[in-house]
mmCIF file of C-alpha atoms in Angstrom:
data_model
loop_
_atom_site.group_PDB
_atom_site.id
_atom_site.type_symbol
_atom_site.label_atom_id
_atom_site.label_comp_id
_atom_site.label_asym_id
_atom_site.label_seq_id
_atom_site.Cartn_x
_atom_site.Cartn_y
_atom_site.Cartn_z
ATOM 1 C CA MET V 149 19.163 -26.627 -1.130
ATOM 2 C CA SER V 150 19.280 -23.211 0.534
ATOM 3 C CA HIS V 151 20.320 -20.045 -1.336
ATOM 4 C CA THR V 152 22.609 -17.195 -0.288
ATOM 5 C CA VAL V 153 21.593 -13.903 -1.915
ATOM 6 C CA ASP V 154 21.952 -10.128 -1.588
ATOM 7 C CA ALA V 155 19.240 -8.282 0.360
ATOM 8 C CA VAL V 156 18.468 -4.946 2.053
ATOM 9 C CA VAL V 157 18.596 -5.294 5.829
ATOM 10 C CA VAL V 158 18.284 -2.905 8.776
ATOM 11 C CA ARG V 159 20.121 -4.231 11.822
ATOM 12 C CA GLU V 160 18.915 -1.737 14.450
ATOM 13 C CA LYS V 161 16.638 1.268 14.905
ATOM 14 C CA ASP V 162 17.503 4.179 12.599
ATOM 15 C CA ALA V 163 20.488 2.331 11.152
ATOM 16 C CA PRO V 164 20.946 2.806 7.403
ATOM 17 C CA ALA V 165 19.564 0.155 5.106
ATOM 18 C CA SER V 166 22.493 -1.888 3.878
ATOM 19 C CA ILE V 167 23.178 -4.726 1.456
ATOM 20 C CA GLU V 168 23.793 -7.988 3.335
ATOM 21 C CA LYS V 169 24.126 -11.637 2.375
ATOM 22 C CA ILE V 170 21.115 -13.608 3.610
ATOM 23 C CA VAL V 171 20.162 -17.283 3.502
ATOM 24 C CA ILE V 172 16.876 -18.466 1.973
ATOM 25 C CA PRO V 173 15.938 -21.953 3.257
ATOM 26 C CA ASP V 174 14.279 -24.654 1.219
ATOM 27 C CA PRO V 175 10.510 -24.134 1.245
ATOM 28 C CA GLY V 176 8.628 -26.118 3.869
ATOM 29 C CA PRO V 177 4.996 -27.280 3.732
ATOM 30 C CA GLY V 178 2.788 -24.548 2.308
ATOM 31 C CA GLU V 179 5.751 -22.327 1.432
ATOM 32 C CA VAL V 180 7.341 -21.183 -1.829
ATOM 33 C CA VAL V 181 10.607 -19.552 -2.837
ATOM 34 C CA VAL V 182 10.118 -16.649 -5.240
ATOM 35 C CA ASP V 183 12.685 -15.025 -7.535
ATOM 36 C CA VAL V 184 11.962 -11.333 -7.027
ATOM 37 C CA LEU V 185 11.559 -9.260 -10.200
ATOM 38 C CA THR V 186 10.574 -5.820 -8.839
ATOM 39 C CA CYS V 187 9.881 -4.211 -5.470
ATOM 40 C CA GLY V 188 8.545 -0.732 -4.753
ATOM 41 C CA VAL V 189 9.975 1.502 -2.031
ATOM 42 C CA CYS V 190 7.115 2.156 0.384
ATOM 43 C CA GLN V 191 6.864 4.435 3.435
ATOM 44 C CA THR V 192 6.107 1.350 5.530
ATOM 45 C CA ASP V 193 9.627 0.050 4.898
ATOM 46 C CA GLN V 194 11.019 3.233 6.385
ATOM 47 C CA HIS V 195 8.671 2.852 9.360
ATOM 48 C CA TYR V 196 10.329 -0.519 9.980
ATOM 49 C CA GLN V 197 13.751 1.128 9.768
ATOM 50 C CA GLN V 198 12.724 3.784 12.286
ATOM 51 C CA GLY V 199 11.353 1.242 14.764
ATOM 52 C CA GLU V 200 7.779 2.474 14.354
ATOM 53 C CA VAL V 201 6.408 -0.995 13.509
ATOM 54 C CA GLY V 202 8.272 -2.916 16.197
ATOM 55 C CA ASP V 203 11.722 -3.631 17.565
ATOM 56 C CA ASN V 204 12.259 -7.131 16.238
ATOM 57 C CA PHE V 205 15.483 -6.231 14.454
ATOM 58 C CA PRO V 206 17.126 -7.105 12.124
ATOM 59 C CA TYR V 207 14.480 -6.491 9.476
ATOM 60 C CA LEU V 208 14.510 -7.642 5.866
ATOM 61 C CA LEU V 209 12.780 -4.781 4.058
ATOM 62 C CA GLY V 210 10.582 -4.660 0.943
ATOM 63 C CA HIS V 211 7.044 -5.849 0.234
ATOM 64 C CA GLU V 212 5.516 -4.269 -2.941
ATOM 65 C CA ALA V 213 6.779 -6.982 -5.230
ATOM 66 C CA THR V 214 6.425 -9.105 -8.311
ATOM 67 C CA GLY V 215 8.330 -12.339 -8.797
ATOM 68 C CA ARG V 216 8.435 -15.799 -10.341
ATOM 69 C CA VAL V 217 7.789 -18.908 -8.320
ATOM 70 C CA ALA V 218 11.052 -20.856 -8.197
ATOM 71 C CA GLU V 219 10.466 -23.681 -5.699
ATOM 72 C CA LEU V 220 7.426 -25.295 -4.069
ATOM 73 C CA GLY V 221 7.092 -26.737 -0.602
ATOM 74 C CA GLU V 222 5.092 -29.820 0.231
ATOM 75 C CA GLY V 223 1.369 -29.600 -0.446
ATOM 76 C CA VAL V 224 1.440 -26.407 -2.539
ATOM 77 C CA THR V 225 -1.081 -26.581 -5.386
ATOM 78 C CA SER V 226 -2.236 -22.964 -5.750
ATOM 79 C CA VAL V 227 0.835 -21.927 -7.794
ATOM 80 C CA SER V 228 3.335 -23.656 -10.068
ATOM 81 C CA VAL V 229 7.035 -23.180 -10.707
ATOM 82 C CA GLY V 230 7.424 -20.412 -13.299
ATOM 83 C CA ASP V 231 4.224 -18.536 -12.406
ATOM 84 C CA LYS V 232 4.579 -14.770 -12.333
ATOM 85 C CA VAL V 233 3.015 -13.403 -9.144
ATOM 86 C CA ILE V 234 2.310 -10.289 -7.114
ATOM 87 C CA LEU V 235 3.143 -10.809 -3.447
ATOM 88 C CA ASN V 236 0.586 -9.823 -0.829
ATOM 89 C CA TRP V 237 0.349 -9.619 2.951
ATOM 90 C CA ARG V 238 -3.220 -10.884 3.215
ATOM 91 C CA ALA V 239 -3.022 -14.640 2.686
ATOM 92 C CA VAL V 240 -6.318 -15.510 4.337
ATOM 93 C CA CYS V 241 -6.480 -18.362 6.827
ATOM 94 C CA GLY V 242 -10.089 -19.434 6.255
ATOM 95 C CA GLU V 243 -10.445 -20.323 9.935
ATOM 96 C CA CYS V 244 -10.563 -17.123 12.008
ATOM 97 C CA ARG V 245 -13.796 -15.436 13.097
ATOM 98 C CA ALA V 246 -13.658 -12.936 10.209
ATOM 99 C CA CYS V 247 -13.170 -15.661 7.602
ATOM 100 C CA LYS V 248 -15.946 -17.770 9.096
ATOM 101 C CA LYS V 249 -18.289 -14.778 8.748
ATOM 102 C CA GLY V 250 -17.340 -14.519 5.068
ATOM 103 C CA GLN V 251 -15.313 -11.342 5.686
ATOM 104 C CA LEU V 252 -12.028 -12.608 4.272
ATOM 105 C CA LYS V 253 -10.754 -9.064 3.719
ATOM 106 C CA TYR V 254 -10.576 -8.699 7.508
ATOM 107 C CA CYS V 255 -8.766 -12.013 8.131
ATOM 108 C CA PHE V 256 -7.137 -11.767 11.566
ATOM 109 C CA ASN V 257 -4.649 -14.618 11.079
ATOM 110 C CA THR V 258 -3.099 -14.204 7.662
ATOM 111 C CA HIS V 259 -0.465 -16.740 6.647
ATOM 112 C CA ASN V 260 3.255 -16.077 6.362
ATOM 113 C CA ALA V 261 6.136 -18.490 5.871
ATOM 114 C CA GLN V 262 6.764 -20.508 9.033
ATOM 115 C CA GLN V 263 10.519 -20.627 8.539
ATOM 116 C CA LYS V 264 12.742 -17.596 8.932
ATOM 117 C CA MET V 265 15.255 -16.279 6.459
ATOM 118 C CA THR V 266 18.569 -15.537 8.179
ATOM 119 C CA LEU V 267 21.812 -13.664 8.002
ATOM 120 C CA GLU V 268 24.830 -15.818 7.153
ATOM 121 C CA ASP V 269 25.630 -16.210 10.863
ATOM 122 C CA GLY V 270 22.186 -17.707 11.482
ATOM 123 C CA THR V 271 20.545 -14.595 12.956
ATOM 124 C CA GLU V 272 16.849 -14.749 12.113
ATOM 125 C CA LEU V 273 15.366 -11.927 10.039
ATOM 126 C CA GLU V 274 11.925 -10.418 10.465
ATOM 127 C CA ALA V 275 10.489 -9.914 6.974
ATOM 128 C CA ALA V 276 8.608 -6.653 6.399
ATOM 129 C CA LEU V 277 4.882 -7.412 6.324
ATOM 130 C CA GLY V 278 5.777 -11.089 6.189
ATOM 131 C CA ILE V 279 7.292 -10.681 2.721
ATOM 132 C CA GLY V 280 10.814 -9.209 2.708
ATOM 133 C CA ALA V 281 11.329 -8.547 -1.006
ATOM 134 C CA PHE V 282 14.347 -6.245 -1.256
ATOM 135 C CA THR V 283 16.246 -9.414 -2.096
ATOM 136 C CA GLU V 284 16.991 -11.594 -5.090
ATOM 137 C CA LYS V 285 14.877 -14.403 -3.610
ATOM 138 C CA THR V 286 12.365 -14.533 -0.783
ATOM 139 C CA LEU V 287 10.419 -17.165 1.138
ATOM 140 C CA VAL V 288 6.665 -16.676 1.566
ATOM 141 C CA ALA V 289 3.503 -18.635 2.210
ATOM 142 C CA ALA V 290 1.943 -19.894 -1.014
ATOM 143 C CA GLY V 291 -1.200 -17.885 -0.278
ATOM 144 C CA GLN V 292 0.850 -14.697 -0.483
ATOM 145 C CA CYS V 293 1.252 -15.246 -4.237
ATOM 146 C CA THR V 294 -1.362 -13.989 -6.708
ATOM 147 C CA VAL V 295 -0.738 -15.216 -10.261
ATOM 148 C CA ILE V 296 -0.561 -12.518 -12.993
ATOM 149 C CA ASP V 297 0.838 -14.373 -15.994
ATOM 150 C CA ASP V 298 -1.121 -12.198 -18.446
ATOM 151 C CA VAL V 299 1.119 -9.101 -18.167
ATOM 152 C CA SER V 300 4.396 -8.358 -19.923
ATOM 153 C CA ASP V 301 7.733 -8.156 -18.127
ATOM 154 C CA GLU V 302 7.795 -4.430 -18.881
ATOM 155 C CA ALA V 303 4.695 -4.064 -16.689
ATOM 156 C CA ASN V 304 6.186 -5.762 -13.622
ATOM 157 C CA ALA V 305 7.220 -2.563 -11.843
ATOM 158 C CA ALA V 306 3.774 -1.034 -12.291
ATOM 159 C CA VAL V 307 1.559 -3.957 -11.317
ATOM 160 C CA GLY V 308 3.804 -4.831 -8.364
ATOM 161 C CA LEU V 309 2.680 -1.636 -6.652
ATOM 162 C CA LEU V 310 -0.716 -3.271 -6.187
ATOM 163 C CA GLY V 311 1.033 -5.240 -3.462
ATOM 164 C CA CYS V 312 0.611 -2.360 -0.993
ATOM 165 C CA GLY V 313 0.298 1.400 -1.516
ATOM 166 C CA VAL V 314 -1.612 1.588 -4.795
ATOM 167 C CA MET V 315 -4.005 -1.129 -3.636
ATOM 168 C CA ALA V 316 -4.505 0.712 -0.349
ATOM 169 C CA GLY V 317 -5.516 3.890 -2.149
ATOM 170 C CA ILE V 318 -7.687 2.340 -4.843
ATOM 171 C CA GLY V 319 -9.344 0.093 -2.283
ATOM 172 C CA ALA V 320 -10.011 3.019 0.063
ATOM 173 C CA ALA V 321 -12.131 4.553 -2.685
ATOM 174 C CA ILE V 322 -13.764 1.479 -4.224
ATOM 175 C CA ASN V 323 -13.967 -1.050 -1.384
ATOM 176 C CA THR V 324 -14.108 0.978 1.827
ATOM 177 C CA GLY V 325 -15.605 4.199 0.472
ATOM 178 C CA GLU V 326 -17.935 2.374 -1.938
ATOM 179 C CA VAL V 327 -17.805 5.156 -4.530
ATOM 180 C CA ALA V 328 -20.829 5.086 -6.818
ATOM 181 C CA ARG V 329 -21.067 6.453 -10.354
ATOM 182 C CA GLY V 330 -21.754 10.169 -10.375
ATOM 183 C CA GLU V 331 -20.633 10.817 -6.804
ATOM 184 C CA SER V 332 -18.193 13.449 -5.578
ATOM 185 C CA VAL V 333 -14.936 12.482 -3.887
ATOM 186 C CA ALA V 334 -12.256 14.550 -2.173
ATOM 187 C CA VAL V 335 -8.835 13.131 -1.282
ATOM 188 C CA ILE V 336 -6.670 14.914 1.281
ATOM 189 C CA GLY V 337 -3.011 14.132 0.688
ATOM 190 C CA CYS V 338 -1.843 13.362 -2.846
ATOM 191 C CA GLY V 339 1.169 11.166 -2.259
ATOM 192 C CA GLY V 340 1.259 7.631 -3.617
ATOM 193 C CA VAL V 341 -1.724 6.335 -1.627
ATOM 194 C CA GLY V 342 -3.837 9.460 -2.050
ATOM 195 C CA THR V 343 -3.194 9.650 -5.775
ATOM 196 C CA ALA V 344 -4.135 5.985 -6.052
ATOM 197 C CA ALA V 345 -7.399 6.815 -4.274
ATOM 198 C CA ILE V 346 -8.032 9.448 -6.935
ATOM 199 C CA ALA V 347 -7.380 6.880 -9.661
ATOM 200 C CA GLY V 348 -9.759 4.514 -7.867
ATOM 201 C CA ALA V 349 -12.477 7.152 -7.672
ATOM 202 C CA LYS V 350 -12.128 7.765 -11.405
ATOM 203 C CA LEU V 351 -12.270 4.035 -12.115
ATOM 204 C CA ALA V 352 -15.468 3.763 -10.064
ATOM 205 C CA GLY V 353 -17.164 6.546 -12.027
ATOM 206 C CA ALA V 354 -17.014 9.548 -9.683
ATOM 207 C CA THR V 355 -17.666 12.728 -11.645
ATOM 208 C CA THR V 356 -16.231 15.323 -9.250
ATOM 209 C CA ILE V 357 -12.819 14.322 -7.865
ATOM 210 C CA ILE V 358 -10.940 16.852 -5.754
ATOM 211 C CA GLY V 359 -7.278 16.472 -4.817
ATOM 212 C CA VAL V 360 -6.030 18.413 -1.780
ATOM 213 C CA ASP V 361 -2.355 18.936 -0.949
ATOM 214 C CA ILE V 362 0.213 21.624 -0.156
ATOM 215 C CA ASP V 363 2.621 20.591 -2.929
ATOM 216 C CA PRO V 364 1.843 21.861 -6.455
ATOM 217 C CA ARG V 365 3.786 18.935 -7.974
ATOM 218 C CA LYS V 366 1.541 16.420 -6.253
ATOM 219 C CA LEU V 367 -1.575 18.315 -7.295
ATOM 220 C CA GLU V 368 -0.395 18.235 -10.899
ATOM 221 C CA LYS V 369 0.092 14.454 -10.709
ATOM 222 C CA ALA V 370 -3.345 14.110 -9.104
ATOM 223 C CA GLN V 371 -4.870 15.827 -12.131
ATOM 224 C CA GLU V 372 -3.007 13.493 -14.472
ATOM 225 C CA LEU V 373 -4.532 10.506 -12.688
ATOM 226 C CA GLY V 374 -8.109 11.686 -12.517
ATOM 227 C CA ALA V 375 -8.661 14.730 -10.296
ATOM 228 C CA THR V 376 -11.153 17.123 -11.878
ATOM 229 C CA HIS V 377 -10.220 19.865 -9.395
ATOM 230 C CA THR V 378 -7.322 20.556 -7.035
ATOM 231 C CA VAL V 379 -7.017 22.593 -3.850
ATOM 232 C CA ASN V 380 -3.755 23.889 -2.419
ATOM 233 C CA SER V 381 -4.532 23.895 1.293
ATOM 234 C CA LYS V 382 -1.670 26.320 1.937
ATOM 235 C CA GLU V 383 -3.562 28.904 -0.072
ATOM 236 C CA SER V 384 -7.207 28.250 0.794
ATOM 237 C CA ASP V 385 -9.368 26.540 3.389
ATOM 238 C CA PRO V 386 -9.908 23.020 2.046
ATOM 239 C CA ILE V 387 -13.268 22.622 3.772
ATOM 240 C CA GLU V 388 -14.697 25.718 2.145
ATOM 241 C CA ALA V 389 -13.049 24.911 -1.193
ATOM 242 C CA ILE V 390 -14.502 21.382 -1.265
ATOM 243 C CA ARG V 391 -17.951 22.694 -0.363
ATOM 244 C CA GLU V 392 -17.740 25.331 -3.088
ATOM 245 C CA LEU V 393 -16.847 22.671 -5.658
ATOM 246 C CA THR V 394 -19.767 20.467 -4.600
ATOM 247 C CA GLY V 395 -22.671 22.891 -4.746
ATOM 248 C CA GLY V 396 -22.146 24.122 -1.200
ATOM 249 C CA PHE V 397 -22.886 20.731 0.350
ATOM 250 C CA GLY V 398 -19.571 18.891 0.689
ATOM 251 C CA ALA V 399 -18.343 15.723 -0.983
ATOM 252 C CA ASP V 400 -20.134 12.380 -0.818
ATOM 253 C CA LEU V 401 -16.837 10.775 0.227
ATOM 254 C CA VAL V 402 -13.698 12.328 1.702
ATOM 255 C CA ILE V 403 -10.549 10.218 2.033
ATOM 256 C CA ASP V 404 -7.816 11.217 4.488
ATOM 257 C CA ALA V 405 -4.498 9.888 3.194
ATOM 258 C CA VAL V 406 -2.421 12.013 5.606
ATOM 259 C CA ALA V 407 -3.741 10.811 8.981
ATOM 260 C CA ARG V 408 -3.247 13.825 11.176
ATOM 261 C CA PRO V 409 -5.890 15.293 13.502
ATOM 262 C CA GLU V 410 -6.153 18.453 11.404
ATOM 263 C CA THR V 411 -6.606 16.593 8.112
ATOM 264 C CA TYR V 412 -9.135 14.212 9.650
ATOM 265 C CA ARG V 413 -11.169 17.180 10.920
ATOM 266 C CA GLN V 414 -11.011 18.656 7.427
ATOM 267 C CA ALA V 415 -12.319 15.388 6.004
ATOM 268 C CA PHE V 416 -15.055 15.204 8.643
ATOM 269 C CA TYR V 417 -16.402 18.684 7.940
ATOM 270 C CA ALA V 418 -15.786 18.702 4.168
ATOM 271 C CA ARG V 419 -18.297 15.881 3.530
ATOM 272 C CA ASP V 420 -21.975 16.258 2.829
ATOM 273 C CA LEU V 421 -24.549 15.406 5.494
ATOM 274 C CA ALA V 422 -24.690 11.595 5.713
ATOM 275 C CA GLY V 423 -21.445 11.521 3.711
ATOM 276 C CA ARG V 424 -18.559 9.143 4.337
ATOM 277 C CA VAL V 425 -15.049 9.628 5.696
ATOM 278 C CA VAL V 426 -12.343 7.030 5.069
ATOM 279 C CA LEU V 427 -9.013 7.115 6.889
ATOM 280 C CA VAL V 428 -6.358 5.306 4.838
ATOM 281 C CA GLY V 429 -3.220 7.099 6.010
ATOM 282 C CA VAL V 430 -1.483 5.417 8.945
ATOM 283 C CA PRO V 431 -1.403 7.729 12.003
ATOM 284 C CA ASP V 432 1.500 8.272 14.335
ATOM 285 C CA PRO V 433 0.547 6.285 17.459
ATOM 286 C CA SER V 434 1.023 9.380 19.646
ATOM 287 C CA LEU V 435 -1.696 11.410 17.895
ATOM 288 C CA THR V 436 -5.177 11.903 19.326
ATOM 289 C CA LEU V 437 -8.386 13.268 17.815
ATOM 290 C CA GLU V 438 -11.132 15.392 19.361
ATOM 291 C CA LEU V 439 -14.527 16.004 17.736
ATOM 292 C CA PRO V 440 -17.721 17.389 19.262
ATOM 293 C CA MET V 441 -20.010 14.410 19.819
ATOM 294 C CA ILE V 442 -23.019 16.448 18.698
ATOM 295 C CA ASP V 443 -21.324 16.903 15.315
ATOM 296 C CA VAL V 444 -20.569 13.181 15.059
ATOM 297 C CA PHE V 445 -24.241 12.518 15.696
ATOM 298 C CA GLY V 446 -25.678 15.436 13.768
ATOM 299 C CA ARG V 447 -23.751 14.975 10.540
ATOM 300 C CA GLY V 448 -24.619 11.292 10.261
ATOM 301 C CA GLY V 449 -22.982 9.165 7.617
ATOM 302 C CA SER V 450 -20.058 6.871 8.360
ATOM 303 C CA LEU V 451 -16.482 7.102 9.594
ATOM 304 C CA LYS V 452 -14.345 4.201 8.427
ATOM 305 C CA SER V 453 -10.750 3.057 8.442
ATOM 306 C CA SER V 454 -9.325 1.247 5.430
ATOM 307 C CA TRP V 455 -6.872 -1.592 6.042
ATOM 308 C CA TYR V 456 -4.955 -2.474 2.867
ATOM 309 C CA GLY V 457 -7.834 -0.957 0.904
ATOM 310 C CA ASP V 458 -10.108 -3.656 2.403
ATOM 311 C CA CYS V 459 -8.900 -5.823 -0.462
ATOM 312 C CA LEU V 460 -8.954 -9.527 -1.118
ATOM 313 C CA PRO V 461 -5.824 -10.018 -3.255
ATOM 314 C CA SER V 462 -7.117 -13.115 -5.035
ATOM 315 C CA LYS V 463 -10.051 -11.056 -6.306
ATOM 316 C CA ASP V 464 -8.810 -7.472 -6.495
ATOM 317 C CA PHE V 465 -5.318 -7.938 -7.966
ATOM 318 C CA PRO V 466 -6.465 -9.766 -11.146
ATOM 319 C CA MET V 467 -9.364 -7.350 -11.602
ATOM 320 C CA LEU V 468 -7.124 -4.287 -11.362
ATOM 321 C CA VAL V 469 -4.453 -5.868 -13.573
ATOM 322 C CA GLN V 470 -7.128 -6.342 -16.251
ATOM 323 C CA HIS V 471 -8.149 -2.683 -15.929
ATOM 324 C CA TYR V 472 -4.471 -1.807 -16.406
ATOM 325 C CA VAL V 473 -4.120 -4.053 -19.466
ATOM 326 C CA GLN V 474 -7.305 -2.570 -20.959
ATOM 327 C CA GLY V 475 -6.054 0.995 -20.447
ATOM 328 C CA ASN V 476 -8.522 1.960 -17.734
ATOM 329 C CA LEU V 477 -5.953 2.296 -14.937
ATOM 330 C CA ASP V 478 -2.586 3.972 -15.490
ATOM 331 C CA LEU V 479 -0.334 2.111 -13.076
ATOM 332 C CA ASP V 480 2.759 3.136 -15.063
ATOM 333 C CA ALA V 481 2.217 6.716 -13.878
ATOM 334 C CA PHE V 482 3.032 5.672 -10.313
ATOM 335 C CA VAL V 483 6.542 4.466 -11.243
ATOM 336 C CA THR V 484 8.681 7.594 -10.980
ATOM 337 C CA GLU V 485 12.098 5.944 -11.106
ATOM 338 C CA ARG V 486 13.643 2.495 -11.459
ATOM 339 C CA ILE V 487 16.634 1.783 -9.247
ATOM 340 C CA ALA V 488 19.061 -0.965 -8.270
ATOM 341 C CA LEU V 489 18.982 -2.768 -4.928
ATOM 342 C CA GLY V 490 21.718 -0.552 -3.534
ATOM 343 C CA GLY V 491 19.595 2.565 -4.054
ATOM 344 C CA VAL V 492 16.961 1.870 -1.396
ATOM 345 C CA GLN V 493 18.368 4.161 1.303
ATOM 346 C CA ASP V 494 18.649 7.066 -1.153
ATOM 347 C CA ALA V 495 15.103 6.293 -2.317
ATOM 348 C CA PHE V 496 13.840 6.842 1.242
ATOM 349 C CA ASP V 497 15.323 10.352 1.124
ATOM 350 C CA THR V 498 13.804 11.005 -2.300
ATOM 351 C CA MET V 499 10.419 9.835 -1.025
ATOM 352 C CA ASN V 500 10.613 12.083 2.042
ATOM 353 C CA ARG V 501 11.275 15.104 -0.159
ATOM 354 C CA GLY V 502 8.091 14.348 -2.098
ATOM 355 C CA ASP V 503 10.018 13.928 -5.357
ATOM 356 C CA VAL V 504 8.446 10.583 -6.320
ATOM 357 C CA LEU V 505 5.260 8.583 -6.195
ATOM 358 C CA ARG V 506 7.292 5.377 -6.176
ATOM 359 C CA SER V 507 10.881 4.305 -6.687
ATOM 360 C CA VAL V 508 10.983 0.680 -7.815
ATOM 361 C CA VAL V 509 13.883 -1.738 -7.458
ATOM 362 C CA GLU V 510 14.277 -3.896 -10.556
ATOM 363 C CA PHE V 511 16.099 -7.235 -10.555
ATOM 364 C CA ASN V 512 17.135 -9.243 -13.591
ATOM 365 C CA ALA V 513 14.082 -11.068 -14.953
#
């Protein structure tokens, strides 16, 4: 039977996020109903609220989540009722051109639930990133569930952040940037994603890790999570500072977690010859970038974008959870505050002030 539960919904562009009653249908073929345990407050959710992702309102927000599988639809064998899972938005199809080339991390047709969750009056909801987890229960495709039964309930808030922002940052360093032991890495922008990139660089064995930001609080957190050096770009030229910290050459890898033309240019010129640039921040669609073509040619190396940290959840989530369990990756440090479902709108404001890495909604286990 269907379920009526509380959820965070945005009905129209720039409207406040509000608690609404929504209806979760019985799972259909290939679908599961999940009891949500935790869900992080991500910038992407606010982008939905502001109409920057689309205009298919009303939106059911939330996507960085852990939960327990509560109900199975027909044909589901990959998870069982009672499994603890991290939800993901890359449930690979296995059929698209990327999958057929063996590049599952670029799947162009990822699975979501076919049915829609609705408001009580029957209005269909668009779930953020195909998940919609600021709710007591949600409906997803079975492939959006990655089992993590080997972590305690106390760890749910931390490991759930692998569902989006932390995975994006770590993956930008390890998967897209391909950090090698002993290399130098600079990260421009030390919010949640950038700080995760720093943690990823440390995990991969980089020996010089430089965090760049204009906020001393963020630079302090970057040091806690692995930065060997920090640069306040309000006080000094980050390009020159990064070069000075890398023997005058520039870093092997520079990650732009801000995604503005000025920060991308900094990343481009702060890398060594034949070095790599990775863009992991999501740019405003109105922004444009200009670079001299002779510099693009003459500096060599590679310029890459990182989508979801180029991750494959079925592989990367369990691996990173094990690093967390073994003490190699401090995911707890990303959880700044734990809040109730009604605190999401205030959490957006807290995030915009730069006061948190992540606020996390916790439900009753």
